[in-house]
Short mmCIF file of C-alpha atoms in Angstrom, two decimals:
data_model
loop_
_atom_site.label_atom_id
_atom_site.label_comp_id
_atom_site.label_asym_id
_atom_site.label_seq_id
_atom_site.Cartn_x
_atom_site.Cartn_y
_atom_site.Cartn_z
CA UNK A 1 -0.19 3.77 30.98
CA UNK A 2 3.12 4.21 29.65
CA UNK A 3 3.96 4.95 25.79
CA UNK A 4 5.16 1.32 25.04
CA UNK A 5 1.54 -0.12 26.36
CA UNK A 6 -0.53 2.56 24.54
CA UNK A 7 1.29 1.45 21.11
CA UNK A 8 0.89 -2.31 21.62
CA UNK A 9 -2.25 -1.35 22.03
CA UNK A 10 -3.22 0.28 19.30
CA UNK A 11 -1.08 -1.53 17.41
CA UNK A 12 -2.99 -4.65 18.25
CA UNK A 13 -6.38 -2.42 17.53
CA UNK A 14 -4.90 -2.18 13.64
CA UNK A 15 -4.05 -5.57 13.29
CA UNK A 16 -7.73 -6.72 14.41
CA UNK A 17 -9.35 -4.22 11.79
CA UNK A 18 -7.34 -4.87 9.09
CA UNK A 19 -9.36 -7.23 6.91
CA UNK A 20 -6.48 -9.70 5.29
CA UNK A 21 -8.11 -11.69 2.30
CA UNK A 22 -8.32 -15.29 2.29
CA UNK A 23 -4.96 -15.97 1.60
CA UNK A 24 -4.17 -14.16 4.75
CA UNK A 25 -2.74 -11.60 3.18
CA UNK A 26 -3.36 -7.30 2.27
CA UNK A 27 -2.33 -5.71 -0.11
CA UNK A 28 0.32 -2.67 0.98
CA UNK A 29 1.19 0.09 -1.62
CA UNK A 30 4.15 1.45 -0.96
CA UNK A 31 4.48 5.78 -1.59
CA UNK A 32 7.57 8.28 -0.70
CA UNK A 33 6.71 10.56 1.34
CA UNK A 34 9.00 13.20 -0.41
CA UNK A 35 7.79 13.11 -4.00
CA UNK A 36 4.50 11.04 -3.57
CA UNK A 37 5.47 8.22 -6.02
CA UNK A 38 4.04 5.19 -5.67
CA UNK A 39 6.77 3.12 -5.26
CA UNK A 40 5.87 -0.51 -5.24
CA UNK A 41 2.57 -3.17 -4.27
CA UNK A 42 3.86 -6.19 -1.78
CA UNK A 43 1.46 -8.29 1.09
CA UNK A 44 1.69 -8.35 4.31
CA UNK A 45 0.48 -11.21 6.96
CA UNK A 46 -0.33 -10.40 10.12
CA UNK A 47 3.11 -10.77 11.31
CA UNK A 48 4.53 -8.58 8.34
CA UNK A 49 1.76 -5.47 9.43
CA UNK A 50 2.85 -5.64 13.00
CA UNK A 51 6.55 -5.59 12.11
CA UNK A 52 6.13 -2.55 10.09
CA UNK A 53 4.23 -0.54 12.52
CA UNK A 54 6.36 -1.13 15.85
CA UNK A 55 9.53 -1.58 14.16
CA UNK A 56 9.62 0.98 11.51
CA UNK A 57 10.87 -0.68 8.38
CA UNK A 58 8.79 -1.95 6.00
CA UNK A 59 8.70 -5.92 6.25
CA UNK A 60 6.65 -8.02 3.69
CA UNK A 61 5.78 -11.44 3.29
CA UNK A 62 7.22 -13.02 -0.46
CA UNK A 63 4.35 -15.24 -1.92
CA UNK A 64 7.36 -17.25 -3.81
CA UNK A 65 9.55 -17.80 -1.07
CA UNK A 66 7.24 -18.10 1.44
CA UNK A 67 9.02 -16.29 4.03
CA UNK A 68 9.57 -12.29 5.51
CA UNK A 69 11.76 -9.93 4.05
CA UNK A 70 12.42 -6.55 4.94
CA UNK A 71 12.84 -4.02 2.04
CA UNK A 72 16.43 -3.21 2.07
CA UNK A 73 17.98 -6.04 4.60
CA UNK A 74 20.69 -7.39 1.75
CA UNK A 75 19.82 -4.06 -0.80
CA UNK A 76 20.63 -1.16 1.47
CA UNK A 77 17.40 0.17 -0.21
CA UNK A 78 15.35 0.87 2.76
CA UNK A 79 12.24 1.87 3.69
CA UNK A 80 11.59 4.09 6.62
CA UNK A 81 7.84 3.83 7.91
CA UNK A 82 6.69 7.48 8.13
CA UNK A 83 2.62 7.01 8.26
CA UNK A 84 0.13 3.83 7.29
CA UNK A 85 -2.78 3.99 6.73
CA UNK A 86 -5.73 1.52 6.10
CA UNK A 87 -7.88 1.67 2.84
CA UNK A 88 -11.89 2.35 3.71
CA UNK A 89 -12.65 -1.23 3.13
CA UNK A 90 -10.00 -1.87 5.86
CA UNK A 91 -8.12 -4.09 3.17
CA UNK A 92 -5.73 -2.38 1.23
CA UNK A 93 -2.79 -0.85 3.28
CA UNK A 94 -0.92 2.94 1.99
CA UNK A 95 2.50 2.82 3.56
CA UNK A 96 4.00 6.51 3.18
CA UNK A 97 7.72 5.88 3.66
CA UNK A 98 11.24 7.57 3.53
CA UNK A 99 12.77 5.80 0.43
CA UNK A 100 17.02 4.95 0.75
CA UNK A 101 17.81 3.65 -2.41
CA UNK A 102 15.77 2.08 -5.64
CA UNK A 103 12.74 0.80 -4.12
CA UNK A 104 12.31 -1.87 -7.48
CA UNK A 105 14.63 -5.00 -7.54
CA UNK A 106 15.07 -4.09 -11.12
CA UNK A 107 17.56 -1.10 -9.61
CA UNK A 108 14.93 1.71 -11.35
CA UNK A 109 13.67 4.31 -8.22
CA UNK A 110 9.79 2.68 -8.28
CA UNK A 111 8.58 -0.55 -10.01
CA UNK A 112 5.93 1.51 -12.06
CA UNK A 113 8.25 3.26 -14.18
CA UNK A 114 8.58 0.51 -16.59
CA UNK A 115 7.01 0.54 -19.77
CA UNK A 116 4.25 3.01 -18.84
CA UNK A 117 1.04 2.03 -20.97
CA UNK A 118 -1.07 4.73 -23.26
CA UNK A 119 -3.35 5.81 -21.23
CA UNK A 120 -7.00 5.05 -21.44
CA UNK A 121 -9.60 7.97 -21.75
CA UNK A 122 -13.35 8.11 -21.41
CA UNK A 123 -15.78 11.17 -22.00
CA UNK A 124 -18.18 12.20 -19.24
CA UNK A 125 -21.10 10.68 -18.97
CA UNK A 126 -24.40 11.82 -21.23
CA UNK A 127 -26.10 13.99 -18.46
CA UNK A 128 -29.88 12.62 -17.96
CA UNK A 129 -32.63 14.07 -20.32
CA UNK A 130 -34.81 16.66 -18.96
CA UNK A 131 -38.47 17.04 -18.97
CA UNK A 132 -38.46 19.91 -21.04
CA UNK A 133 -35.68 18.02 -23.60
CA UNK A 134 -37.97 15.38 -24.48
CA UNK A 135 -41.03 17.52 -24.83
CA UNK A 136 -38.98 19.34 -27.20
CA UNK A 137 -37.77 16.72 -29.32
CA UNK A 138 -41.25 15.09 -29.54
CA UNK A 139 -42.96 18.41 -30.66
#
């Protein structure tokens, strides 16, 4: 089997276990490999996930023009495909990439560094009441 036929293959093997939603589309988070910022959220189609893995760029699908684009094509901000992985549900795609450029249209290096919101805390849970606690405190 020669290398070309062994990646359409499992290329073809991804495709068929990634779980798209009904739309037809999964969500793919987009992280650089050199810092580990997330970078960015688009959706991918079918066609969109098997661009990215054989071609090596990262190519969405734009819900509001309703057609492909591949991250840096009239930018120069690039993405180069350096690992993908699928989520455990199968529906949520992690594509580690090599980041040229901004990755956010806005010009800033990721599309999360806007306006970052507090952040939201919560204690630990109350651990569970032992036998010997509620003995106690009905003594």
């Amino acid at each position: 089997m020669t290398d070309s036929t062994s990646t359409s293959t499992s290329t073809e093997a991804v495709l068929d276990r990634a779980r798209f939603g009904a739309d037809g589309l999964l969500p793919a988070v987009v992280q650089e490999e050199s810092s580990k910022d997330v970078l960015m959220l688009g959706y991918m189609d079918r066609e969109a996930l098997r661009r990215t893995l054989t071609e090596g760029r990262v190519t969405f699908w734009s819900r509001s023009r309703q057609e492909y684009w591949r991250k840096g094509d009239t930018s120069g901000h690039a993405q180069y495909v350096r690992a993908a992985a699928l989520d455990c549900d199968d529906d949520t795609l992690l594509v580690t990439v090599q980041q040229v450029g901004a990755a956010c249209h806005t010009g800033a290096h990721r599309c999360f560094d806007v306006d970052p919101l507090d952040p939201v805390t919560a204690s630990a849970p109350v651990a569970d009441a032992t036998v010997a606690d509620v003995t106690e405190a009905t003594r």
